[in-house]
Coordinates of N, CA, C and O in Angstrom, one line a residue:
M94 N -7.0 1.8 20.1 CA -7.2 0.4 19.7 C -8.0 0.4 18.4 O -7.7 -0.4 17.5
S95 N -9.0 1.2 18.3 CA -9.9 1.2 17.1 C -9.1 1.7 15.9 O -9.3 1.2 14.8
A96 N -8.1 2.6 16.1 CA -7.3 3.1 15.0 C -6.4 2.0 14.5 O -6.2 1.8 13.3
T97 N -5.8 1.2 15.4 CA -5.0 0.1 15.0 C -5.7 -0.9 14.2 O -5.3 -1.3 13.1
I98 N -6.9 -1.3 14.7 CA -7.7 -2.3 13.9 C -8.2 -1.8 12.6 O -8.1 -2.5 11.6
T99 N -8.6 -0.5 12.6 CA -9.1 0.1 11.3 C -7.9 0.1 10.3 O -8.1 -0.3 9.1
L100 N -6.8 0.6 10.7 CA -5.6 0.7 9.8 C -5.2 -0.7 9.3 O -4.8 -0.9 8.1
I101 N -5.2 -1.7 10.2 CA -4.8 -3.1 9.8 C -5.7 -3.6 8.7 O -5.3 -4.2 7.7
V102 N -7.1 -3.4 9.0 CA -8.0 -3.8 8.0 C -7.8 -3.1 6.6 O -7.9 -3.8 5.6
I103 N -7.7 -1.8 6.7 CA -7.5 -1.1 5.4 C -6.2 -1.4 4.7 O -6.2 -1.6 3.5
M104 N -5.1 -1.5 5.5 CA -3.8 -1.7 4.8 C -3.5 -3.2 4.6 O -2.6 -3.5 3.8
D105 N -4.2 -4.1 5.2 CA -4.2 -5.5 5.0 C -2.8 -6.1 4.8 O -2.4 -6.5 3.7
P106 N -2.0 -6.2 5.9 CA -0.7 -6.7 5.8 C -0.6 -8.1 5.1 O 0.3 -8.2 4.2
P107 N -1.4 -9.1 5.4 CA -1.3 -10.4 4.7 C -1.6 -10.2 3.2 O -1.0 -10.9 2.4
G108 N -2.5 -9.3 2.9 CA -2.9 -9.1 1.5 C -1.8 -8.5 0.7 O -1.8 -8.5 -0.6
T109 N -0.8 -7.8 1.3 CA 0.3 -7.2 0.6 C 1.3 -8.2 0.1 O 2.1 -7.9 -0.8
V110 N 1.4 -9.4 0.8 CA 2.4 -10.4 0.5 C 2.3 -10.8 -1.0 O 3.4 -10.8 -1.7
P111 N 1.1 -11.2 -1.5 CA 1.1 -11.6 -3.0 C 1.6 -10.5 -3.9 O 2.3 -10.8 -4.9
V112 N 1.2 -9.3 -3.7 CA 1.6 -8.2 -4.5 C 3.1 -8.0 -4.4 O 3.9 -7.8 -5.4
F113 N 3.6 -8.0 -3.2 CA 5.1 -7.8 -2.9 C 5.8 -8.9 -3.6 O 6.8 -8.6 -4.3
L114 N 5.4 -10.2 -3.5 CA 6.1 -11.3 -4.2 C 6.0 -11.2 -5.7 O 7.0 -11.5 -6.4
S115 N 4.9 -10.7 -6.2 CA 4.7 -10.6 -7.6 C 5.7 -9.6 -8.2 O 6.1 -9.7 -9.4
L116 N 6.0 -8.6 -7.4 CA 6.9 -7.5 -7.9 C 8.4 -7.8 -7.7 O 9.2 -7.4 -8.5
V117 N 8.7 -8.4 -6.5 CA 10.1 -8.6 -6.2 C 10.5 -10.0 -5.8 O 11.6 -10.3 -5.3
G118 N 9.5 -10.9 -6.0 CA 9.8 -12.3 -5.6 C 10.9 -13.0 -6.3 O 11.5 -13.9 -5.7
R119 N 11.3 -12.6 -7.5 CA 12.4 -13.2 -8.2 C 13.8 -12.5 -7.9 O 14.8 -12.9 -8.4
K120 N 13.7 -11.5 -7.1 CA 15.0 -10.8 -6.7 C 15.7 -11.5 -5.6 O 15.0 -12.3 -4.8
P121 N 17.0 -11.3 -5.4 CA 17.7 -11.9 -4.2 C 17.1 -11.4 -2.9 O 16.4 -10.4 -2.8
M122 N 17.4 -12.2 -1.9 CA 16.8 -12.0 -0.6 C 17.1 -10.6 0.0 O 16.3 -9.9 0.6
A123 N 18.4 -10.1 -0.3 CA 18.8 -8.8 0.2 C 18.0 -7.7 -0.4 O 17.6 -6.7 0.2
V124 N 17.7 -7.9 -1.7 CA 16.9 -6.9 -2.5 C 15.4 -6.9 -1.9 O 14.8 -5.8 -1.7
R125 N 14.9 -8.1 -1.7 CA 13.5 -8.1 -1.1 C 13.5 -7.5 0.3 O 12.5 -6.7 0.6
A126 N 14.5 -7.7 1.1 CA 14.5 -7.1 2.4 C 14.6 -5.6 2.3 O 13.9 -4.9 3.1
R127 N 15.4 -5.1 1.4 CA 15.5 -3.6 1.2 C 14.2 -3.1 0.7 O 13.7 -2.0 1.2
A128 N 13.5 -3.8 -0.2 CA 12.3 -3.3 -0.7 C 11.2 -3.2 0.3 O 10.4 -2.3 0.4
A129 N 11.2 -4.2 1.2 CA 10.2 -4.3 2.3 C 10.4 -3.1 3.2 O 9.5 -2.4 3.6
R130 N 11.7 -2.8 3.6 CA 12.1 -1.7 4.4 C 11.7 -0.4 3.8 O 11.1 0.5 4.5
Q131 N 12.0 -0.2 2.6 CA 11.7 1.1 1.9 C 10.2 1.3 1.7 O 9.8 2.4 2.0
A132 N 9.5 0.3 1.4 CA 8.0 0.4 1.2 C 7.4 0.8 2.5 O 6.5 1.8 2.5
V133 N 7.8 0.2 3.6 CA 7.2 0.6 4.9 C 7.6 2.0 5.3 O 6.8 2.7 5.9
L134 N 8.9 2.3 5.1 CA 9.3 3.7 5.5 C 8.6 4.8 4.7 O 8.2 5.8 5.2
V135 N 8.4 4.5 3.4 CA 7.7 5.4 2.5 C 6.2 5.6 3.0 O 5.7 6.7 3.2
S136 N 5.6 4.4 3.3 CA 4.2 4.4 3.8 C 4.1 5.2 5.1 O 3.2 6.0 5.3
L137 N 5.0 4.9 6.0 CA 5.1 5.6 7.3 C 5.2 7.1 7.2 O 4.5 7.8 7.8
L138 N 6.1 7.5 6.3 CA 6.3 8.9 6.0 C 5.1 9.6 5.5 O 4.7 10.6 6.0
V139 N 4.4 8.9 4.5 CA 3.2 9.5 3.9 C 2.1 9.6 4.9 O 1.4 10.6 5.0
I140 N 1.9 8.5 5.6 CA 0.8 8.5 6.6 C 1.0 9.5 7.7 O 0.1 10.2 8.1
S141 N 2.3 9.6 8.2 CA 2.6 10.6 9.2 C 2.4 12.0 8.7 O 1.9 12.9 9.4
L142 N 2.8 12.3 7.5 CA 2.7 13.6 6.9 C 1.2 14.0 6.8 O 0.8 15.1 7.2
F143 N 0.3 13.1 6.4 CA -1.1 13.4 6.3 C -1.7 13.4 7.7 O -2.7 14.1 7.9
A144 N -1.1 12.7 8.7 CA -1.7 12.8 10.1 C -1.4 14.2 10.6 O -2.2 14.8 11.3
V145 N -0.2 14.7 10.3 CA 0.2 16.0 10.8 C -0.5 17.2 10.0 O -1.0 18.1 10.6
A146 N -0.5 17.1 8.7 CA -0.9 18.2 7.9 C -1.8 17.8 6.8 O -2.0 18.6 5.8
G147 N -2.5 16.7 6.9 CA -3.3 16.2 5.8 C -4.4 17.1 5.4 O -4.6 17.4 4.2
Q148 N -5.2 17.5 6.4 CA -6.3 18.4 6.1 C -5.9 19.7 5.5 O -6.5 20.2 4.5
A149 N -4.8 20.3 6.0 CA -4.3 21.5 5.5 C -3.8 21.4 4.0 O -4.0 22.2 3.2
I150 N -3.1 20.2 3.7 CA -2.6 20.0 2.4 C -3.7 19.9 1.4 O -3.7 20.5 0.3
L151 N -4.8 19.1 1.8 CA -5.9 18.9 0.9 C -6.7 20.2 0.7 O -7.1 20.5 -0.5
S152 N -6.8 20.9 1.7 CA -7.5 22.2 1.6 C -6.8 23.2 0.8 O -7.4 23.9 -0.1
Y153 N -5.5 23.3 1.0 CA -4.6 24.2 0.2 C -4.7 23.9 -1.3 O -4.8 24.8 -2.1
L154 N -4.6 22.6 -1.6 CA -4.7 22.2 -3.0 C -6.1 22.1 -3.6 O -6.2 21.9 -4.8
G155 N -7.1 22.2 -2.7 CA -8.4 22.1 -3.2 C -8.8 20.7 -3.6 O -9.6 20.5 -4.5
I156 N -8.2 19.7 -3.0 CA -8.4 18.3 -3.3 C -9.3 17.7 -2.2 O -9.0 17.9 -1.0
G157 N -10.3 16.9 -2.6 CA -11.1 16.2 -1.6 C -10.7 14.7 -1.6 O -9.9 14.3 -2.4
I158 N -11.2 14.0 -0.6 CA -10.9 12.6 -0.5 C -11.3 11.8 -1.8 O -10.6 10.9 -2.2
P159 N -12.5 12.1 -2.4 CA -12.8 11.4 -3.6 C -11.8 11.5 -4.7 O -11.5 10.6 -5.4
A160 N -11.2 12.7 -4.9 CA -10.2 12.9 -5.9 C -9.0 12.1 -5.6 O -8.3 11.5 -6.5
L161 N -8.6 12.0 -4.3 CA -7.5 11.2 -3.9 C -7.7 9.7 -4.1 O -6.9 9.0 -4.6
Q162 N -9.0 9.3 -3.9 CA -9.3 7.9 -4.1 C -9.3 7.6 -5.6 O -8.8 6.5 -6.0
G163 N -9.8 8.5 -6.5 CA -9.8 8.3 -7.9 C -8.4 8.2 -8.5 O -8.0 7.3 -9.2
A164 N -7.5 9.1 -8.0 CA -6.1 9.0 -8.5 C -5.4 7.8 -8.0 O -4.7 7.1 -8.8
G165 N -5.6 7.4 -6.8 CA -5.0 6.1 -6.3 C -5.5 4.9 -7.0 O -4.7 4.0 -7.4
G166 N -6.8 4.9 -7.3 CA -7.4 3.8 -8.1 C -6.8 3.7 -9.5 O -6.5 2.6 -9.9
L167 N -6.6 4.8 -10.2 CA -6.1 4.8 -11.5 C -4.7 4.3 -11.5 O -4.2 3.5 -12.4
L168 N -3.9 4.7 -10.5 CA -2.5 4.3 -10.4 C -2.4 2.8 -10.2 O -1.6 2.1 -10.8
L169 N -3.2 2.3 -9.3 CA -3.2 0.9 -9.0 C -3.7 0.1 -10.2 O -3.1 -1.0 -10.5
L170 N -4.6 0.6 -11.0 CA -5.1 -0.1 -12.2 C -4.0 -0.2 -13.2 O -3.9 -1.3 -13.8
L171 N -3.1 0.8 -13.3 CA -2.0 0.7 -14.3 C -1.1 -0.4 -13.9 O -0.6 -1.2 -14.7
I172 N -0.7 -0.5 -12.6 CA 0.1 -1.6 -12.1 C -0.5 -2.9 -12.3 O 0.2 -3.9 -12.7
A173 N -1.8 -3.0 -12.0 CA -2.5 -4.3 -12.1 C -2.5 -4.8 -13.6 O -2.3 -5.9 -13.8
L174 N -2.7 -3.9 -14.5 CA -2.6 -4.2 -15.9 C -1.2 -4.7 -16.3 O -1.1 -5.7 -17.1
Q175 N -0.2 -4.1 -15.8 CA 1.2 -4.6 -16.1 C 1.4 -6.0 -15.5 O 2.0 -6.9 -16.2
L176 N 0.9 -6.3 -14.3 CA 1.0 -7.6 -13.7 C 0.2 -8.6 -14.5 O 0.7 -9.8 -14.7
L177 N -0.9 -8.3 -15.0 CA -1.8 -9.2 -15.7 C -1.3 -9.5 -17.2 O -1.4 -10.6 -17.7
S178 N -0.6 -8.5 -17.8 CA -0.2 -8.6 -19.2 C 1.3 -9.0 -19.3 O 1.7 -9.4 -20.4
S179 N 2.0 -9.1 -18.2 CA 3.5 -9.4 -18.4 C 3.6 -10.9 -18.7 O 2.8 -11.7 -18.3
K180 N 4.6 -11.3 -19.5 CA 4.8 -12.7 -19.8 C 5.2 -13.5 -18.6 O 5.8 -12.9 -17.7
S181 N 4.9 -14.8 -18.6 CA 5.2 -15.6 -17.4 C 6.6 -15.7 -17.0 O 7.0 -15.9 -15.9
N182 N 7.5 -15.5 -18.0 CA 9.0 -15.6 -17.6 C 9.7 -14.3 -17.4 O 10.9 -14.3 -17.3
Q183 N 8.9 -13.2 -17.3 CA 9.6 -12.0 -17.0 C 8.7 -11.2 -16.0 O 7.6 -11.4 -15.8
E184 N 9.4 -10.3 -15.4 CA 8.8 -9.5 -14.3 C 8.1 -8.3 -15.0 O 8.5 -7.9 -16.1
P185 N 7.1 -7.7 -14.3 CA 6.5 -6.5 -14.9 C 7.5 -5.4 -15.2 O 8.5 -5.3 -14.4
E186 N 7.2 -4.6 -16.2 CA 8.2 -3.5 -16.5 C 8.4 -2.6 -15.3 O 9.5 -2.0 -15.2
A187 N 7.4 -2.4 -14.4 CA 7.5 -1.5 -13.3 C 8.8 -1.9 -12.4 O 9.4 -1.0 -11.9
V188 N 9.1 -3.2 -12.4 CA 10.2 -3.6 -11.6 C 11.5 -3.0 -12.1 O 12.4 -2.7 -11.4
E189 N 11.6 -2.9 -13.4 CA 12.9 -2.5 -14.0 C 12.9 -0.9 -14.1 O 14.0 -0.3 -14.0
D190 N 11.8 -0.3 -14.3 CA 11.8 1.1 -14.6 C 11.8 2.0 -13.3 O 12.4 3.1 -13.3
V191 N 11.1 1.6 -12.3 CA 11.1 2.4 -11.0 C 11.3 1.5 -9.8 O 11.2 0.3 -9.9
N192 N 11.6 2.1 -8.7 CA 11.7 1.4 -7.5 C 10.3 1.0 -7.0 O 9.6 1.9 -6.5
V193 N 9.9 -0.3 -7.1 CA 8.5 -0.7 -6.7 C 8.3 -0.5 -5.2 O 7.1 -0.5 -4.8
A194 N 9.3 -0.3 -4.4 CA 9.1 -0.1 -3.0 C 8.4 1.3 -2.8 O 7.7 1.4 -1.8
L195 N 8.7 2.2 -3.7 CA 8.1 3.5 -3.6 C 6.7 3.5 -4.2 O 5.7 3.9 -3.6
V196 N 6.6 3.1 -5.5 CA 5.4 3.0 -6.2 C 5.4 1.6 -6.9 O 6.3 1.3 -7.6
P197 N 4.4 0.8 -6.7 CA 3.1 1.0 -6.0 C 3.1 0.5 -4.6 O 2.0 0.7 -3.9
L198 N 4.2 -0.1 -4.0 CA 4.1 -0.7 -2.7 C 3.9 0.4 -1.6 O 2.9 0.4 -0.9
G199 N 4.9 1.3 -1.5 CA 4.8 2.3 -0.4 C 3.5 3.2 -0.6 O 2.8 3.4 0.4
T200 N 3.3 3.7 -1.8 CA 2.1 4.4 -2.1 C 1.7 4.1 -3.5 O 2.7 4.1 -4.3
P201 N 0.5 3.8 -3.9 CA -0.7 4.0 -3.1 C -1.2 2.7 -2.5 O -2.3 2.6 -2.0
L202 N -0.4 1.6 -2.5 CA -0.9 0.3 -2.0 C -1.0 0.3 -0.4 O -2.0 0.1 0.2
L203 N 0.1 0.6 0.2 CA 0.1 0.7 1.7 C -0.5 2.0 2.2 O -1.5 2.1 2.9
A204 N 0.2 3.1 1.8 CA -0.3 4.5 2.2 C -1.3 4.9 1.1 O -1.0 5.8 0.3
G205 N -2.4 4.3 1.0 CA -3.4 4.6 -0.1 C -4.4 5.6 0.4 O -4.4 6.0 1.6
P206 N -5.4 5.9 -0.4 CA -6.4 6.8 -0.1 C -7.2 6.4 1.2 O -7.6 7.3 2.0
G207 N -7.5 5.1 1.3 CA -8.2 4.6 2.5 C -7.5 4.9 3.8 O -8.1 5.4 4.8
A208 N -6.2 4.5 3.8 CA -5.4 4.7 5.0 C -5.2 6.2 5.3 O -5.3 6.7 6.5
I209 N -5.0 7.0 4.3 CA -4.9 8.5 4.5 C -6.2 9.1 5.0 O -6.1 9.9 6.0
A210 N -7.3 8.7 4.4 CA -8.6 9.3 4.8 C -8.9 8.9 6.3 O -9.3 9.7 7.1
A211 N -8.6 7.6 6.6 CA -8.8 7.1 8.0 C -8.0 7.9 9.0 O -8.4 8.3 10.1
T212 N -6.7 8.1 8.6 CA -5.8 8.9 9.5 C -6.3 10.3 9.7 O -6.3 10.8 10.9
I213 N -6.7 10.9 8.7 CA -7.2 12.3 8.8 C -8.5 12.3 9.7 O -8.6 13.2 10.6
V214 N -9.4 11.3 9.6 CA -10.6 11.3 10.4 C -10.2 11.1 11.9 O -10.7 11.7 12.8
F215 N -9.2 10.2 12.1 CA -8.8 9.9 13.5 C -8.1 11.2 14.1 O -8.3 11.4 15.3
V216 N -7.4 11.9 13.3 CA -6.8 13.2 13.8 C -7.9 14.2 14.2 O -7.9 14.8 15.2
R217 N -9.0 14.2 13.4 CA -10.1 15.1 13.7 C -10.8 14.7 15.0 O -11.1 15.5 15.8
Q218 N -11.0 13.4 15.1 CA -11.6 12.9 16.3 C -10.8 13.1 17.6 O -11.4 13.2 18.7
A219 N -9.5 13.1 17.4 CA -8.6 13.4 18.6 C -8.9 14.8 19.2 O -8.8 14.9 20.4
D220 N -9.2 15.7 18.4 CA -9.7 17.0 18.8 C -8.9 17.7 19.9 O -9.4 18.2 20.9
G221 N -7.6 17.6 19.7 CA -6.7 18.3 20.6 C -6.3 17.6 21.9 O -5.5 18.0 22.7
H222 N -6.8 16.3 22.1 CA -6.4 15.5 23.2 C -5.1 14.8 23.0 O -5.0 14.0 22.0
V223 N -4.1 15.1 23.8 CA -2.7 14.6 23.6 C -2.7 13.1 23.6 O -2.1 12.4 22.8
G224 N -3.5 12.5 24.6 CA -3.5 11.0 24.7 C -4.0 10.4 23.4 O -3.5 9.3 23.0
A225 N -5.0 11.0 22.7 CA -5.5 10.4 21.5 C -4.5 10.5 20.4 O -4.4 9.6 19.6
Y226 N -3.7 11.6 20.4 CA -2.7 11.8 19.3 C -1.6 10.7 19.5 O -1.1 10.1 18.6
V227 N -1.2 10.5 20.8 CA -0.2 9.5 21.1 C -0.7 8.1 20.7 O 0.0 7.3 20.1
A228 N -2.0 7.8 21.0 CA -2.5 6.5 20.7 C -2.6 6.3 19.2 O -2.2 5.2 18.7
L229 N -2.9 7.3 18.4 CA -2.9 7.2 17.0 C -1.5 7.0 16.4 O -1.3 6.2 15.5
A230 N -0.5 7.7 17.0 CA 0.9 7.6 16.6 C 1.4 6.1 16.8 O 2.0 5.5 15.9
L231 N 1.0 5.6 18.0 CA 1.4 4.2 18.3 C 0.7 3.2 17.4 O 1.3 2.2 16.9
A232 N -0.5 3.5 17.0 CA -1.3 2.6 16.1 C -0.6 2.6 14.7 O -0.5 1.5 14.1
I233 N -0.2 3.8 14.2 CA 0.4 3.9 12.9 C 1.7 3.1 12.9 O 2.0 2.3 12.0
V234 N 2.5 3.3 14.0 CA 3.8 2.5 14.0 C 3.6 1.0 14.1 O 4.3 0.3 13.5
A235 N 2.6 0.6 14.9 CA 2.3 -0.8 15.1 C 1.9 -1.5 13.8 O 2.4 -2.6 13.5
V236 N 1.0 -0.8 13.1 CA 0.6 -1.3 11.8 C 1.7 -1.5 10.8 O 1.8 -2.5 10.1
H237 N 2.6 -0.5 10.8 CA 3.7 -0.5 9.9 C 4.7 -1.6 10.3 O 5.4 -2.2 9.4
F238 N 4.8 -1.9 11.5 CA 5.7 -3.0 12.0 C 5.1 -4.3 11.5 O 5.9 -5.2 11.0
V239 N 3.8 -4.5 11.6 CA 3.2 -5.7 11.1 C 3.4 -5.9 9.6 O 3.7 -6.9 9.1
L240 N 3.2 -4.7 8.9 CA 3.4 -4.7 7.4 C 4.8 -5.2 7.1 O 5.0 -6.0 6.2
Y241 N 5.8 -4.6 7.8 CA 7.2 -4.9 7.5 C 7.5 -6.4 7.8 O 8.1 -7.1 7.0
T242 N 6.9 -6.9 8.9 CA 7.1 -8.3 9.2 C 6.6 -9.3 8.1 O 7.2 -10.2 7.7
C243 N 5.4 -8.9 7.7 CA 4.8 -9.8 6.6 C 5.6 -9.8 5.3 O 5.8 -10.8 4.7
M244 N 6.1 -8.6 4.9 CA 6.8 -8.6 3.7 C 8.3 -9.1 3.9 O 8.8 -9.8 3.0
R245 N 8.9 -8.8 5.0 CA 10.3 -9.2 5.2 C 10.4 -10.7 5.2 O 11.4 -11.2 4.7
Y246 N 9.4 -11.4 5.8 CA 9.5 -12.8 5.9 C 8.7 -13.6 4.8 O 8.3 -14.7 5.0
S247 N 8.4 -12.9 3.7 CA 7.7 -13.5 2.6 C 8.6 -14.5 1.9 O 8.1 -15.3 1.1
G248 N 9.9 -14.6 2.2 CA 10.8 -15.5 1.6 C 10.4 -17.0 1.9 O 10.6 -17.9 1.2
V249 N 9.7 -17.2 3.1 CA 9.2 -18.5 3.4 C 8.2 -19.0 2.4 O 8.2 -20.1 2.0
V250 N 7.4 -18.0 2.0 CA 6.4 -18.3 0.9 C 7.0 -18.7 -0.4 O 6.6 -19.6 -1.1
I251 N 8.1 -18.0 -0.7 CA 8.8 -18.2 -2.0 C 9.4 -19.6 -2.0 O 9.3 -20.3 -3.0
R252 N 9.9 -20.1 -0.9 CA 10.5 -21.4 -0.8 C 9.4 -22.5 -1.0 O 9.7 -23.6 -1.5
L253 N 8.2 -22.2 -0.6 CA 7.1 -23.1 -0.7 C 6.5 -23.2 -2.2 O 6.2 -24.2 -2.7
I254 N 6.4 -22.0 -2.8 CA 5.6 -21.9 -4.1 C 6.5 -22.0 -5.3 O 6.0 -22.2 -6.4
K255 N 7.8 -21.7 -5.1 CA 8.8 -21.8 -6.3 C 8.4 -20.8 -7.4 O 7.6 -19.9 -7.2
E256 N 9.1 -20.9 -8.5 CA 9.0 -19.9 -9.6 C 7.6 -19.9 -10.2 O 7.1 -18.8 -10.5
S257 N 7.1 -21.1 -10.5 CA 5.7 -21.1 -11.1 C 4.7 -20.5 -10.2 O 3.7 -19.9 -10.6
G258 N 4.9 -20.7 -8.9 CA 3.9 -20.1 -7.9 C 4.0 -18.6 -7.9 O 3.0 -17.9 -7.8
I259 N 5.2 -18.0 -8.1 CA 5.3 -16.6 -8.2 C 4.6 -16.0 -9.4 O 3.9 -15.0 -9.3
T260 N 4.7 -16.7 -10.5 CA 4.1 -16.3 -11.7 C 2.5 -16.3 -11.5 O 1.8 -15.4 -11.9
L261 N 2.0 -17.4 -10.9 CA 0.6 -17.5 -10.6 C 0.2 -16.3 -9.7 O -0.8 -15.7 -9.9
L262 N 1.0 -16.1 -8.6 CA 0.7 -15.0 -7.7 C 0.7 -13.7 -8.4 O -0.2 -12.8 -8.0
A263 N 1.5 -13.5 -9.3 CA 1.5 -12.2 -10.1 C 0.2 -12.0 -10.7 O -0.3 -10.8 -10.7
K264 N -0.3 -13.0 -11.3 CA -1.6 -12.9 -12.0 C -2.8 -12.7 -11.0 O -3.6 -11.8 -11.2
V265 N -2.7 -13.4 -9.9 CA -3.8 -13.3 -8.9 C -3.7 -11.9 -8.3 O -4.7 -11.2 -8.1
A266 N -2.4 -11.4 -8.0 CA -2.3 -10.1 -7.4 C -2.7 -9.0 -8.3 O -3.3 -8.0 -7.9
G267 N -2.5 -9.2 -9.6 CA -2.9 -8.3 -10.6 C -4.4 -8.2 -10.6 O -5.0 -7.0 -10.7
L268 N -5.1 -9.3 -10.6 CA -6.6 -9.3 -10.5 C -7.1 -8.6 -9.3 O -8.0 -7.8 -9.3
L269 N -6.5 -8.9 -8.1 CA -6.9 -8.3 -6.9 C -6.6 -6.8 -6.9 O -7.5 -6.0 -6.4
L270 N -5.5 -6.4 -7.4 CA -5.2 -5.0 -7.5 C -6.2 -4.3 -8.4 O -6.6 -3.1 -8.1
A271 N -6.5 -4.9 -9.5 CA -7.5 -4.3 -10.4 C -8.9 -4.1 -9.7 O -9.5 -3.1 -9.8
A272 N -9.2 -5.1 -8.9 CA -10.5 -5.0 -8.1 C -10.4 -3.9 -7.1 O -11.4 -3.1 -7.0
I273 N -9.3 -3.8 -6.4 CA -9.1 -2.7 -5.5 C -9.2 -1.3 -6.2 O -9.8 -0.4 -5.7
A274 N -8.6 -1.3 -7.3 CA -8.5 0.0 -8.1 C -9.9 0.4 -8.5 O -10.3 1.5 -8.4
V275 N -10.7 -0.6 -9.0 CA -12.1 -0.3 -9.5 C -12.9 0.2 -8.3 O -13.7 1.1 -8.4
E276 N -12.7 -0.5 -7.1 CA -13.5 -0.1 -5.9 C -13.1 1.3 -5.5 O -14.0 2.1 -5.1
L277 N -11.8 1.7 -5.6 CA -11.4 3.1 -5.2 C -12.0 4.1 -6.2 O -12.5 5.1 -5.8
V278 N -12.0 3.8 -7.5 CA -12.6 4.7 -8.5 C -14.1 4.8 -8.2 O -14.7 5.9 -8.3
A279 N -14.8 3.6 -7.9 CA -16.2 3.7 -7.7 C -16.5 4.5 -6.4 O -17.5 5.3 -6.4
N280 N -15.7 4.4 -5.4 CA -15.9 5.2 -4.2 C -15.7 6.6 -4.5 O -16.4 7.5 -3.9
S281 N -14.7 6.9 -5.3 CA -14.5 8.3 -5.8 C -15.7 8.9 -6.4 O -16.1 10.0 -6.1
V282 N -16.3 8.1 -7.4 CA -17.4 8.6 -8.1 C -18.6 8.9 -7.1 O -19.3 9.9 -7.2
R283 N -18.8 7.9 -6.2 CA -19.9 8.0 -5.2 C -19.6 9.3 -4.3 O -20.6 10.0 -4.0
G284 N -18.4 9.5 -4.0 CA -18.0 10.7 -3.2 C -18.3 12.0 -3.9 O -18.8 12.9 -3.3
F285 N -18.0 12.0 -5.2 CA -18.3 13.2 -6.0 C -19.8 13.5 -6.1 O -20.2 14.6 -6.0
I286 N -20.5 12.4 -6.3 CA -22.0 12.5 -6.5 C -22.6 13.0 -5.2 O -23.4 13.9 -5.1
A287 N -22.2 12.4 -4.0 CA -22.7 12.8 -2.7 C -22.3 14.2 -2.4 O -23.1 14.9 -1.8
G288 N -21.1 14.6 -2.8 CA -20.6 16.0 -2.4 C -21.2 17.0 -3.4 O -21.3 18.2 -3.0
G289 N -21.6 16.6 -4.6 CA -22.1 17.5 -5.6 C -23.6 17.7 -5.5 O -24.2 18.6 -6.1

């Protein structure tokens, strides 16, 4: 239960809706549904991979959690700047150039450094107990189901806020993403200082 609550707080399903809409809100409903599905599947895959082999991967590459936080923060900052600087009548370049369901939605927004670090910690705490592993797996699936539901049915929000609302959401989401990015980089710096 604690794993579910922790992951929901970190991954923030309602908080993903403004970012999701700012990136794909002007797309047809079928495209939005596909983006929601892909983002959640990418996030589920990344979180599951780190749950199974996260500590081994980080150790092999010589990467610590602070480095992961710094990289995620910088990537989110780039997306935030695109959202903030794009003209009101056009979507951010990221929507045209890459599949936003993969980056930044799937990772690092959903499967970000916080969620990855929390998952690795929960795996450590499980300490070989099968029940704890099963509970963590169920928590990960449950959180991703909530994420999918929030993004999949964001069309209701689109009908309420219209085109001008999506433009406003893009700017607000850009500001929030920038704040999250700065927080990640700050945590990264603190982690390096504490570790060094």
